[in-house]
Amino acid sequence: MIFNLLTILPELSLVLASIFMLIVGVFKEKKQKNAKPVSRAFSLGIYIAFGIFFFAYFYEIWVSHKFHGFSFDGLIASDRMTVIGKVLVLIAASLWIGLKTNSTHAAVLRAGIKVYEYPILSLMVLVGAFLTIASNDFLILFLALELQALPLYIMITSRHESQHSSEAGIKYFIFGSIATAFVLFGAAFLYGYAGTTNFSPFANLLFFTSESVYENMWLDIGFLFLMMGLMIKLAVFPFHSWSFDVYEGSANVQVAFLITVPKISIVFVLIRLMYGPFAQLVPMIQPYILWLCVASIVWGAVGAIKQQNIRRLLAYASVHNIGFILLPISIGSFEGLQISIEYLTVYTLSLIGFFIGVTSLHKDGMNIDKISDLRGLWEHYPKIAILMTICLFSFAGIPPLAGFWVKLHVFRELIKAGMIWPTIIIAFASIVAVFYYLVVIRNIFFEKSESKLSKDTIRFDILMIIGSILALYPLYQESLLRIIEYSLYTV
Amino acid sequence: MMAVGLGHFLILGSVLFCLGLVGVFINRRNVLVSLMALEVLLLSVSILFVTFAKYHDHLHGQIVSLFIIGTAAAEAAVGLAILIVFFRFKKSIKLEDVQDLKG
Amino acid sequence: MAIDNYLPILLFIAIATGLACTMLAVSWLRGKRNPYDNKNAPYECGFDPVTKEPGKFDIRFYLVGILFVIFDVEIAFLFPWAVSLGKIGAAGFFSMVLFLAILTFGFIYEWMKGALDWE
């Protein structure tokens, strides 16, 4: 069936929910001038409705295979990889919009976001991210990228008291639009080469072509620009400069959203492109991607050392980690793909754990801004201090934690592919990276603070779950890898 | 007299794209000019799509270019709105005022 | 391709230029002239022609412009839909109805938000 609504049930329910919330909210605001800015009842209702839809969808695609394949005339893919991607995006996002954490709510208010539209915008970003993961056509890819980018521009600019917010908004807008234009430019030339914007015919076309695929100029230009556009969005090394300013100008809650949701979805699109339609072209660009990844790992590690601002530090950490996520993809093996998604999962969980801690804390009624603001955390709130330290150690790759194992897998995969020099370089870079995580930990544990740190009520259970997932990683590592392997067979 | 063919339209689209990029990066004056350059970027791609649609002799590329135009309008609207917010703080839209965040 | 393919365009340019010149010339020759200060002052919609600092632009124009652009360009989707309505069946018809419904919700939101009020 061409017109299969069930394959886009999660997106559909999110769109309907956001429209409903928008209209109800605007009437409510009209009636009482000081309506609650970020209504938690809304987001909870959405979360329940959405959960029901999602499980129905999950069951249909993952278990019963009834709607496996492509729908909407091949525009939308619904295979197991989309399910894994959407679950990952949902995990990253639900902690910020769905779960009724008081701390998130308070942190949003403290950041100066006083509009009720804020959670609705984040729902729209979610729709965009879902469609990006599921897209099987350049048209849908473009529309989905725009759908997740436009609400993000507005979200970043929506802090009323901060002029840095609008500056970050302008920068993010300009670079985001350039990235989209690059993707489109590439798509135009690929369309010129193949005569179709759908991903599926490309694989056959490239496989059975009589001429050498390396010599077709349209194909090369198209693929190059497509990759460049996606890499600008991911902030890989030569295109990373926007991310620092944008993250610094946003609030912690916004960065937590910004650093996970769009990036996860774009990594999944990259995987789909490089292993579905353009598998024949991957050997051509593989060395370039490899060295770009190595460069961003090194840059992210070295640049972070002298940073004071916590979000700027995390921007460098994100450049560093994106390198680690793309490296196994660039190797070009099936195991590489698995390890990339594994790394992405662990990275997302560590980030969320860290951000739950950071956003719940505040000092003199202000959000945590500098690393030195975390001083005295161990004295006042030892439990949060320990859980945040677990997340940071997982980032750094300290042995018993999840981050260590995934980094080990990346190294193992690189050595297996015979790339000794990149392995040595990134090993040194990750040792440098440990240093700046240790700076944060020193501030948490060993420095005395002048003013008192306070915290909102915090969902310890979620933080505990994330902490134990990261700590007990070797126990279920095999089954996680098996799930990922199973999900990738359909690509 | 040379006939105007596929290659010329491709060159037109690509040159416009490069002009848009130059307009974003070389421009030192005004954020509004950057927004216009971004619009040029998207519309040049739209030209490319229409050209390729003519080349392949089917409609798909033209539909894509319609979607590009629609999305470009939405993007311009968001961009202008962000610019207004920025203007309220800074009372200026000069590009050198977009330099506060440096580390 | 020969140059005579471009003949219609040349004719079009010639006629357009000629028509414009004729209209200007006729109004210049036949019109009554009665100039005074206010009439000679440059006029632009929404501006006070005489201000101390030139270049200030009322932000409300931007707002109306932004809202107009969106609703104006979405119309572009209606043309191909209308042309192919006979071939795309019920699914095609209701897709556009859905699209217009979403657009209407956007309009309701904008209206209730007060974005259309001038003051």
XYZ file of C-alpha atoms in Angstrom:
713
model
C 0.000 0.000 0.000
C 1.332 3.373 -0.961
C -0.521 5.396 1.593
C 0.405 3.710 4.807
C -0.356 5.936 7.744
C 0.727 3.450 10.349
C 4.367 3.801 9.358
C 4.336 7.433 10.396
C 2.159 7.040 13.479
C 4.682 8.570 15.895
C 5.173 11.609 13.687
C 1.460 11.915 13.073
C 0.586 11.783 16.746
C 3.254 14.351 17.533
C 2.020 16.730 14.843
C -1.591 16.419 15.969
C -0.571 16.868 19.585
C 1.474 19.961 18.867
C -1.320 21.584 16.861
C -3.804 20.771 19.602
C -1.526 22.204 22.272
C -0.871 25.308 20.215
C -4.560 26.117 19.821
C -5.567 25.232 23.377
C -2.627 27.203 24.697
C -3.408 30.335 22.773
C -7.045 30.355 23.928
C -5.987 29.707 27.500
C -3.476 32.524 27.330
C -6.162 34.851 26.044
C -8.442 34.033 28.974
C -5.951 34.439 31.782
C -3.081 36.751 31.172
C -0.634 35.032 33.499
C -1.154 31.456 32.412
C 1.495 28.987 33.425
C 4.265 29.406 30.886
C 5.371 25.843 30.399
C 2.436 23.698 31.170
C 3.472 20.345 32.472
C 0.022 18.804 32.144
C 0.258 19.222 28.398
C 3.549 17.517 28.038
C 2.508 14.656 30.275
C -0.627 14.019 28.221
C 1.428 14.093 25.059
C 3.886 11.697 26.550
C 1.201 9.135 27.356
C -0.531 9.409 23.982
C 2.765 9.273 22.256
C 3.919 6.255 24.215
C 0.829 4.285 23.221
C 1.322 5.115 19.565
C 4.974 4.409 19.706
C 4.585 0.948 21.135
C 1.991 -0.008 18.540
C 4.356 1.179 15.849
C 7.346 -0.491 17.443
C 5.484 -3.780 17.576
C 4.360 -3.606 13.953
C 7.754 -2.891 12.501
C 10.072 -4.700 14.838
C 8.122 -7.799 15.744
C 5.392 -8.523 13.251
C 7.136 -7.100 10.141
C 3.773 -6.117 8.749
C 4.882 -2.698 7.635
C 8.467 -3.388 6.979
C 10.024 -1.634 4.036
C 9.035 1.595 2.384
C 5.834 3.514 2.407
C 4.430 6.619 0.728
C 5.755 5.566 -2.651
C 9.216 4.954 -1.264
C 9.527 8.340 0.393
C 9.577 7.023 3.952
C 11.571 4.057 5.144
C 10.254 1.973 7.989
C 12.825 -0.616 8.891
C 14.355 -1.650 12.174
C 17.082 0.950 11.918
C 14.510 3.727 11.941
C 13.024 2.215 15.093
C 16.388 2.172 16.842
C 17.093 5.723 15.749
C 13.717 6.973 16.874
C 14.009 5.253 20.232
C 17.382 6.900 20.746
C 16.048 10.331 19.808
C 13.064 9.785 22.063
C 15.259 8.827 25.005
C 17.338 11.932 24.450
C 14.326 14.197 24.105
C 11.785 12.730 26.490
C 13.837 13.666 29.505
C 13.444 17.282 28.473
C 9.871 17.448 27.355
C 8.029 14.439 28.610
C 9.088 13.381 32.038
C 7.537 15.532 34.680
C 10.813 16.629 36.184
C 10.456 19.710 38.262
C 14.073 20.485 37.690
C 13.692 20.749 33.924
C 10.697 23.013 34.366
C 12.488 25.252 36.831
C 15.609 25.362 34.693
C 13.583 26.417 31.664
C 12.030 29.218 33.698
C 15.384 30.260 35.119
C 16.824 30.462 31.626
C 14.265 33.174 30.875
C 11.990 31.142 28.627
C 8.543 32.376 29.498
C 6.479 31.245 26.524
C 4.136 28.304 26.539
C 5.150 27.458 22.961
C 8.525 26.165 24.044
C 7.564 22.498 24.571
C 5.508 22.608 21.368
C 8.555 23.719 19.430
C 10.548 20.872 20.890
C 7.819 18.464 19.778
C 8.181 19.814 16.257
C 11.945 19.310 16.400
C 11.184 15.725 17.381
C 8.940 15.276 14.349
C 11.720 16.639 12.183
C 14.279 14.323 13.734
C 12.004 11.298 13.279
C 11.366 12.119 9.639
C 15.073 12.703 9.064
C 15.811 9.236 10.345
C 13.037 7.714 8.251
C 13.671 9.696 5.075
C 14.339 7.723 1.932
C 14.178 10.590 -0.512
C 16.081 13.845 -0.880
C 12.866 15.841 -0.807
C 11.832 14.340 2.528
C 15.382 14.686 3.828
C 15.380 18.381 2.983
C 11.944 19.028 4.459
C 12.753 17.056 7.591
C 16.053 18.868 8.094
C 14.222 22.176 7.798
C 11.472 20.966 10.102
C 13.962 20.227 12.832
C 16.088 23.288 12.183
C 13.449 26.038 12.077
C 11.939 25.362 15.531
C 15.465 25.041 16.920
C 16.327 28.529 15.666
C 13.270 29.884 17.441
C 13.949 27.875 20.603
C 17.462 29.231 20.885
C 16.316 32.812 20.392
C 13.468 32.557 22.876
C 15.287 33.595 26.031
C 13.938 37.011 26.714
C 16.510 38.375 29.102
C 19.629 37.379 27.279
C 21.107 39.180 24.324
C 23.530 36.320 23.816
C 20.545 34.181 23.014
C 19.641 36.224 19.946
C 23.242 36.326 18.802
C 23.475 32.551 19.121
C 20.205 32.369 17.223
C 21.577 34.409 14.315
C 24.730 32.333 14.123
C 22.866 29.059 14.295
C 20.419 30.286 11.692
C 23.103 31.304 9.205
C 25.166 28.142 9.538
C 22.143 25.873 9.661
C 20.764 27.414 6.479
C 24.112 27.067 4.730
C 24.207 23.415 5.725
C 20.724 22.843 4.345
C 21.655 24.649 1.138
C 24.718 22.413 0.762
C 22.598 19.304 1.211
C 20.178 20.624 -1.394
C 22.904 21.545 -3.852
C 24.278 18.033 -3.571
C 20.806 16.577 -3.956
C 20.258 18.637 -7.127
C 23.341 17.205 -8.808
C 22.540 13.685 -7.657
C 19.088 14.166 -9.117
C 20.733 15.286 -12.331
C 22.856 12.152 -12.346
C 20.152 9.638 -11.547
C 16.923 11.281 -12.618
C 15.333 10.503 -9.283
C 15.465 11.938 -5.802
C 14.728 8.608 -4.164
C 17.565 6.864 -2.355
C 16.673 3.324 -3.359
C 17.490 3.403 -7.109
C 20.962 4.813 -6.489
C 22.419 1.544 -5.225
C 21.465 -0.350 -8.364
C 22.406 2.537 -10.588
C 25.874 2.824 -9.108
C 26.385 -0.912 -9.003
C 25.461 -1.646 -12.592
C 26.834 1.462 -14.233
C 29.168 0.811 -17.115
C 31.356 3.877 -16.652
C 33.551 4.333 -13.639
C 31.570 5.961 -10.863
C 34.581 7.989 -9.845
C 34.625 9.919 -13.077
C 31.113 11.226 -13.257
C 31.335 14.879 -12.304
C 27.684 15.345 -11.348
C 27.795 12.361 -9.069
C 31.013 13.510 -7.407
C 29.871 17.085 -6.899
C 26.532 15.921 -5.585
C 27.929 13.436 -3.114
C 30.639 15.827 -1.928
C 28.216 18.660 -1.205
C 25.735 16.322 0.448
C 28.423 15.063 2.822
C 29.663 18.592 3.496
C 26.183 19.786 4.371
C 25.604 16.947 6.793
C 29.027 17.524 8.336
C 28.320 21.196 8.922
C 25.211 20.117 10.806
C 27.264 17.644 12.823
C 30.061 20.187 13.490
C 32.871 17.939 12.263
C 36.305 19.520 12.270
C 36.655 22.124 9.522
C 32.976 23.061 9.870
C 32.806 23.144 13.646
C 33.327 26.825 14.408
C 29.645 27.743 14.782
C 28.900 25.246 17.517
C 30.954 26.896 20.265
C 29.268 30.275 20.075
C 25.822 28.799 19.612
C 26.135 26.512 22.614
C 27.599 29.224 24.797
C 24.770 31.591 23.956
C 22.073 29.054 24.803
C 20.852 27.844 28.156
C 21.875 24.464 29.579
C 18.452 22.935 28.935
C 18.585 24.055 25.334
C 22.088 22.720 24.791
C 21.037 19.351 26.172
C 18.421 19.210 23.446
C 20.581 20.731 20.733
C 23.589 18.542 21.292
C 21.684 15.260 21.104
C 18.499 15.235 19.035
C 19.606 16.750 15.689
C 22.966 15.043 15.795
C 21.563 11.581 16.437
C 19.160 11.928 13.542
C 21.854 13.145 11.157
C 24.226 10.335 12.115
C 21.460 7.899 11.213
C 20.914 9.602 7.863
C 24.643 9.360 7.178
C 24.543 5.657 7.931
C 21.574 5.159 5.642
C 23.218 7.112 2.823
C 26.637 5.551 3.097
C 25.442 1.980 3.414
C 22.365 2.005 1.265
C 22.571 4.070 -1.912
C 26.141 5.289 -1.956
C 28.031 2.258 -0.736
C 29.985 2.256 -3.996
C 31.252 5.762 -3.367
C 32.352 5.260 0.211
C 35.868 4.013 -0.652
C 36.405 7.243 -2.563
C 35.768 9.589 0.369
C 36.777 7.217 3.123
C 40.335 8.553 3.680
C 39.030 12.138 3.808
C 36.361 11.322 6.362
C 38.901 9.353 8.375
C 41.315 12.260 8.647
C 38.544 14.783 9.260
C 37.415 12.608 12.155
C 40.941 12.351 13.518
C 41.319 16.111 13.186
C 38.069 16.793 15.035
C 39.014 14.355 17.797
C 42.344 16.155 18.251
C 40.830 19.623 17.945
C 38.034 18.853 20.367
C 40.522 17.541 22.909
C 43.124 20.293 22.629
C 40.759 23.242 22.307
C 38.766 22.314 25.404
C 41.666 22.612 27.814
C 41.481 26.305 28.566
C 37.693 26.656 28.484
C 35.891 28.120 31.491
C 32.322 28.005 30.288
C 30.645 24.668 30.788
C 28.649 24.750 27.560
C 31.670 25.753 25.533
C 33.501 22.845 27.090
C 30.690 20.530 26.076
C 30.760 21.934 22.546
C 34.413 20.918 22.293
C 33.563 17.566 23.832
C 30.869 17.151 21.209
C 33.335 17.852 18.378
C 35.650 15.304 19.994
C 32.951 12.657 20.314
C 31.427 13.188 16.870
C 34.846 12.248 15.541
C 34.641 8.993 17.472
C 31.125 8.344 16.170
C 31.990 8.901 12.510
C 35.338 7.082 12.580
C 33.899 3.560 12.675
C 31.422 4.513 9.940
C 34.298 5.622 7.742
C 36.057 2.268 8.111
C 33.393 0.796 5.933
C 32.696 -2.477 7.681
C 29.472 -3.757 9.142
C 31.023 -3.963 12.614
C 32.030 -0.340 12.232
C 28.399 0.647 11.864
C 27.403 -1.284 14.952
C 30.151 0.307 16.997
C 29.204 3.742 15.785
C 25.621 3.331 16.983
C 26.851 1.781 20.207
C 29.103 4.784 20.814
C 26.231 7.123 19.993
C 23.999 5.393 22.544
C 26.537 5.561 25.326
C 27.461 9.145 24.496
C 23.809 10.208 24.561
C 23.207 8.532 27.915
C 26.284 10.139 29.484
C 25.266 13.537 28.162
C 21.731 13.216 29.491
C 22.955 12.117 32.898
C 25.382 15.009 33.076
C 22.782 17.514 31.970
C 20.137 16.283 34.402
C 22.640 17.019 37.127
C 23.730 20.383 35.780
C 20.272 21.756 35.034
C 18.959 20.898 38.469
C 21.621 23.031 40.129
C 21.672 26.767 40.435
C 23.675 29.415 42.178
C 22.196 32.705 43.374
C 19.130 32.051 41.230
C 21.234 31.674 38.095
C 21.893 28.600 36.017
C 25.312 27.008 36.151
C 27.494 28.868 33.708
C 31.155 28.439 34.550
C 32.895 25.240 35.537
C 33.832 26.959 38.789
C 30.125 27.278 39.590
C 30.157 23.567 40.352
C 32.486 24.078 43.310
C 31.233 22.657 46.561
C 28.908 20.161 44.920
C 30.470 17.274 46.840
C 29.947 19.078 50.149
C 26.295 19.882 49.629
C 24.929 17.183 47.351
C 27.233 14.144 47.389
C 24.744 11.910 45.555
C 24.510 14.208 42.536
C 28.256 14.694 42.627
C 28.885 10.957 42.397
C 26.394 10.371 39.590
C 27.691 13.306 37.572
C 31.197 12.011 38.073
C 30.152 8.639 36.683
C 28.850 10.374 33.570
C 32.026 12.448 33.221
C 34.260 9.416 33.695
C 32.220 7.641 31.071
C 32.893 10.550 28.706
C 36.561 10.383 29.493
C 36.757 6.627 29.052
C 37.896 5.591 32.513
C 38.032 1.765 32.624
C 35.060 0.190 34.326
C 32.549 2.505 32.679
C 30.706 2.316 29.373
C 32.743 5.041 27.688
C 35.879 2.984 28.082
C 34.436 -0.075 26.378
C 33.051 1.775 23.393
C 36.335 3.623 22.884
C 38.107 0.289 23.101
C 35.822 -1.053 20.391
C 36.623 1.893 18.143
C 40.350 1.297 18.621
C 39.992 -2.424 18.004
C 38.066 -1.785 14.808
C 40.649 0.704 13.575
C 43.542 -1.655 14.231
C 41.681 -4.470 12.539
C 41.379 -2.245 9.474
C 45.125 -1.665 9.619
C 45.011 2.040 10.457
C 47.798 2.292 12.972
C 48.632 5.992 12.787
C 45.079 7.268 13.287
C 44.756 4.925 16.251
C 47.896 6.280 17.892
C 46.869 9.886 17.300
C 43.362 9.520 18.686
C 44.665 7.523 21.642
C 46.851 10.476 22.590
C 43.978 12.870 21.973
C 41.700 10.954 24.308
C 44.371 11.086 27.015
C 44.384 14.866 26.595
C 40.586 14.812 26.792
C 40.715 13.011 30.146
C 42.556 16.030 31.484
C 39.719 18.487 31.017
C 37.135 16.140 32.415
C 39.403 15.895 35.438
C 39.342 19.690 35.727
C 35.574 19.551 36.101
C 35.846 16.743 38.639
C 38.442 18.681 40.628
C 36.015 21.586 40.792
C 33.222 19.311 41.989
C 35.208 17.577 44.714
C 38.184 19.546 45.895
C 37.446 23.245 45.575
C 35.645 25.278 48.198
C 32.938 27.628 47.034
C 32.213 31.136 48.220
C 28.459 31.089 47.702
C 26.053 28.278 48.275
C 24.919 25.960 45.543
C 21.238 25.054 45.593
C 19.209 22.503 43.711
C 15.666 21.816 42.616
C 13.877 18.589 43.299
C 15.483 16.081 41.034
C 14.469 12.703 39.677
C 17.106 10.589 41.352
C 15.636 7.387 39.975
C 16.384 8.402 36.382
C 19.847 9.566 37.288
C 20.438 6.312 39.159
C 19.280 4.271 36.166
C 21.588 6.139 33.820
C 24.464 5.834 36.260
C 23.989 2.096 36.674
C 23.632 1.603 32.907
C 26.947 3.324 32.416
C 28.627 1.515 35.263
C 27.402 -2.002 34.513
C 28.025 -1.826 30.798
C 30.007 -5.098 30.332
C 27.043 -7.092 31.651
C 24.723 -6.340 28.770
C 27.201 -5.126 26.165
C 26.760 -8.260 24.075
C 22.988 -8.021 23.947
C 23.105 -4.328 23.035
C 25.458 -5.099 20.180
C 23.200 -7.937 19.089
C 20.160 -5.648 19.026
C 22.056 -3.113 16.948
C 23.334 -5.814 14.602
C 19.818 -7.192 14.186
C 18.460 -3.749 13.439
C 21.081 -3.012 10.802
C 20.521 -6.079 8.682
C 17.730 -4.354 6.845
C 19.661 -1.339 5.641
C 25.541 32.366 -32.074
C 25.748 29.806 -29.323
C 22.606 28.068 -28.192
C 21.638 28.321 -24.547
C 21.680 24.768 -23.248
C 21.843 22.633 -20.163
C 25.418 23.591 -19.320
C 24.623 27.274 -19.202
C 21.813 26.784 -16.750
C 24.001 24.614 -14.561
C 26.699 27.279 -14.623
C 24.090 29.924 -13.795
C 22.859 27.912 -10.815
C 26.356 27.138 -9.574
C 27.558 30.717 -9.983
C 24.537 31.988 -8.080
C 25.256 29.441 -5.349
C 28.860 30.636 -5.104
C 27.671 34.248 -5.036
C 25.364 33.374 -2.179
C 28.213 31.756 -0.256
C 30.463 34.744 -0.905
C 27.654 37.020 0.180
C 27.368 35.238 3.504
C 31.065 35.003 4.278
C 32.676 38.084 2.746
C 29.912 40.426 3.830
C 31.076 42.634 6.691
C 28.212 45.079 6.858
C 24.809 43.878 7.587
C 23.020 40.788 8.825
C 20.138 41.521 6.476
C 22.500 41.084 3.529
C 23.396 37.659 4.902
C 19.728 36.727 4.938
C 19.394 37.788 1.322
C 22.468 35.751 0.413
C 20.949 32.713 2.098
C 17.853 33.224 -0.010
C 20.039 33.333 -3.122
C 21.615 30.034 -2.041
C 18.284 28.270 -1.853
C 16.880 29.769 -5.038
C 19.976 28.897 -7.053
C 19.435 25.282 -6.060
C 15.856 25.701 -7.174
C 17.112 26.742 -10.631
C 19.325 23.658 -10.714
C 16.421 21.396 -9.892
C 14.248 22.874 -12.627
C 17.115 22.528 -15.104
C 17.632 18.880 -14.276
C 13.903 18.268 -14.426
C 13.888 19.631 -17.961
C 16.935 17.513 -18.789
C 15.315 14.313 -17.566
C 11.993 15.430 -18.970
C 9.871 14.745 -15.939
C 8.210 16.817 -13.256
C 9.828 15.613 -10.087
C 12.502 18.299 -9.969
C 9.954 21.041 -10.477
C 7.945 19.809 -7.513
C 11.112 19.829 -5.416
C 11.796 23.399 -6.480
C 8.279 24.393 -5.394
C 8.955 22.898 -1.993
C 12.254 24.751 -1.849
C 10.496 28.047 -2.528
C 7.921 27.361 0.171
C 10.533 26.405 2.720
C 12.730 29.346 1.775
C 9.842 31.650 2.616
C 9.415 30.031 6.028
C 13.137 30.289 6.604
C 13.193 33.945 5.624
C 10.338 34.600 8.038
C 12.174 32.926 10.912
C 15.383 34.723 9.986
C 13.712 38.122 9.972
C 12.014 37.380 13.277
C 15.355 36.468 14.857
C 16.822 39.631 13.400
C 14.069 41.718 15.003
C 14.796 40.144 18.393
C 18.469 40.906 17.887
C 17.685 44.465 16.889
C 15.680 45.021 20.066
C 18.756 44.259 22.149
C 21.456 45.904 20.102
C 19.631 48.675 18.253
C 21.678 47.700 15.220
C 21.957 44.894 12.710
C 25.607 45.401 11.866
C 27.572 42.216 11.558
C 30.354 43.412 13.836
C 27.825 43.508 16.670
C 27.322 39.753 16.309
C 30.695 39.144 17.939
C 30.015 39.075 21.663
C 30.513 35.364 22.067
C 34.204 34.646 21.800
C 36.230 32.408 23.986
C 19.075 27.313 -32.622
C 18.652 30.425 -34.694
C 18.350 33.969 -33.534
C 14.799 34.326 -34.837
C 13.672 32.257 -31.837
C 14.271 35.400 -29.833
C 12.262 37.645 -32.144
C 9.092 37.508 -30.007
C 11.093 38.645 -26.985
C 12.572 41.522 -28.952
C 9.116 42.516 -30.135
C 7.843 42.297 -26.580
C 10.630 44.533 -25.295
C 10.048 47.047 -28.071
C 6.295 47.208 -27.471
C 6.696 47.476 -23.706
C 9.251 50.270 -24.000
C 7.206 52.062 -26.606
C 4.018 51.844 -24.593
C 5.707 53.146 -21.452
C 7.298 56.042 -23.334
C 4.027 56.919 -25.047
C 2.138 56.974 -21.757
C 4.754 59.151 -20.074
C 4.917 61.484 -23.034
C 1.147 61.858 -23.333
C 0.683 62.578 -19.648
C 3.590 65.052 -19.758
C 2.173 66.834 -22.792
C -1.517 66.799 -21.934
C -1.572 66.858 -18.142
C -2.314 69.893 -16.007
C 0.488 70.858 -13.622
C -0.239 72.450 -10.297
C 2.725 71.844 -7.974
C 2.853 72.752 -4.285
C 5.129 71.737 -1.396
C 3.296 68.698 -0.040
C 2.742 67.322 -3.502
C 6.409 67.582 -4.406
C 7.553 65.890 -1.207
C 8.655 62.272 -1.692
C 5.992 59.837 -0.599
C 6.380 56.390 0.796
C 3.643 54.379 2.414
C 3.756 54.360 6.195
C 6.406 57.034 6.608
C 6.368 60.561 7.741
C 8.152 62.177 4.800
C 9.927 64.717 7.005
C 11.818 63.149 9.928
C 14.986 63.990 11.752
C 16.699 60.633 11.408
C 16.094 58.903 8.112
C 16.173 55.131 7.747
C 14.061 54.207 10.767
C 11.561 51.615 9.794
C 8.498 50.717 11.776
C 8.849 47.182 13.082
C 5.168 46.469 12.511
C 5.778 46.471 8.770
C 8.293 43.688 9.237
C 5.762 41.692 11.216
C 3.039 42.023 8.610
C 5.571 41.299 5.885
C 6.771 38.126 7.599
C 3.244 36.836 8.087
C 2.306 37.739 4.539
C 5.286 35.961 2.980
C 4.404 32.637 4.562
C 0.741 32.613 3.658
C 1.490 33.976 0.224
C 4.051 31.395 -0.802
C 2.078 28.415 0.447
C -0.404 29.229 -2.285
C 2.241 27.988 -4.731
C 1.428 24.442 -3.666
C -2.181 24.900 -4.693
C -1.492 25.403 -8.403
C 0.026 22.026 -9.269
C -2.576 20.402 -7.040
C -5.415 22.146 -8.852
C -4.057 21.197 -12.265
C -3.671 17.522 -11.414
C -6.759 17.184 -9.252
C -8.449 14.843 -11.705
C -5.649 12.321 -11.591
C -4.643 12.142 -7.951
C -7.925 10.883 -6.546
C -9.348 11.178 -3.065
C -6.018 10.740 -1.319
C -4.556 13.712 -3.163
C -7.607 15.815 -2.450
C -7.617 15.095 1.266
C -3.859 15.631 1.571
C -4.358 19.202 0.442
C -7.359 19.599 2.734
C -5.138 18.481 5.604
C -2.457 20.931 4.544
C -4.953 23.778 4.394
C -6.362 22.741 7.769
C -2.907 22.976 9.324
C -2.452 26.346 7.660
C -5.795 27.452 9.118
C -4.716 26.395 12.590
C -1.610 28.480 12.096
C -3.812 31.380 11.086
C -6.045 30.978 14.152
C -2.957 30.944 16.353
C -1.624 34.073 14.717
C -4.967 35.844 15.033
C -5.467 34.957 18.688
C -1.889 35.961 19.446
C -2.774 39.440 18.235
C -0.174 39.483 15.500
C -2.682 40.969 13.084
C -3.647 43.912 15.276
C -1.951 47.086 14.173
C -1.854 48.698 17.608
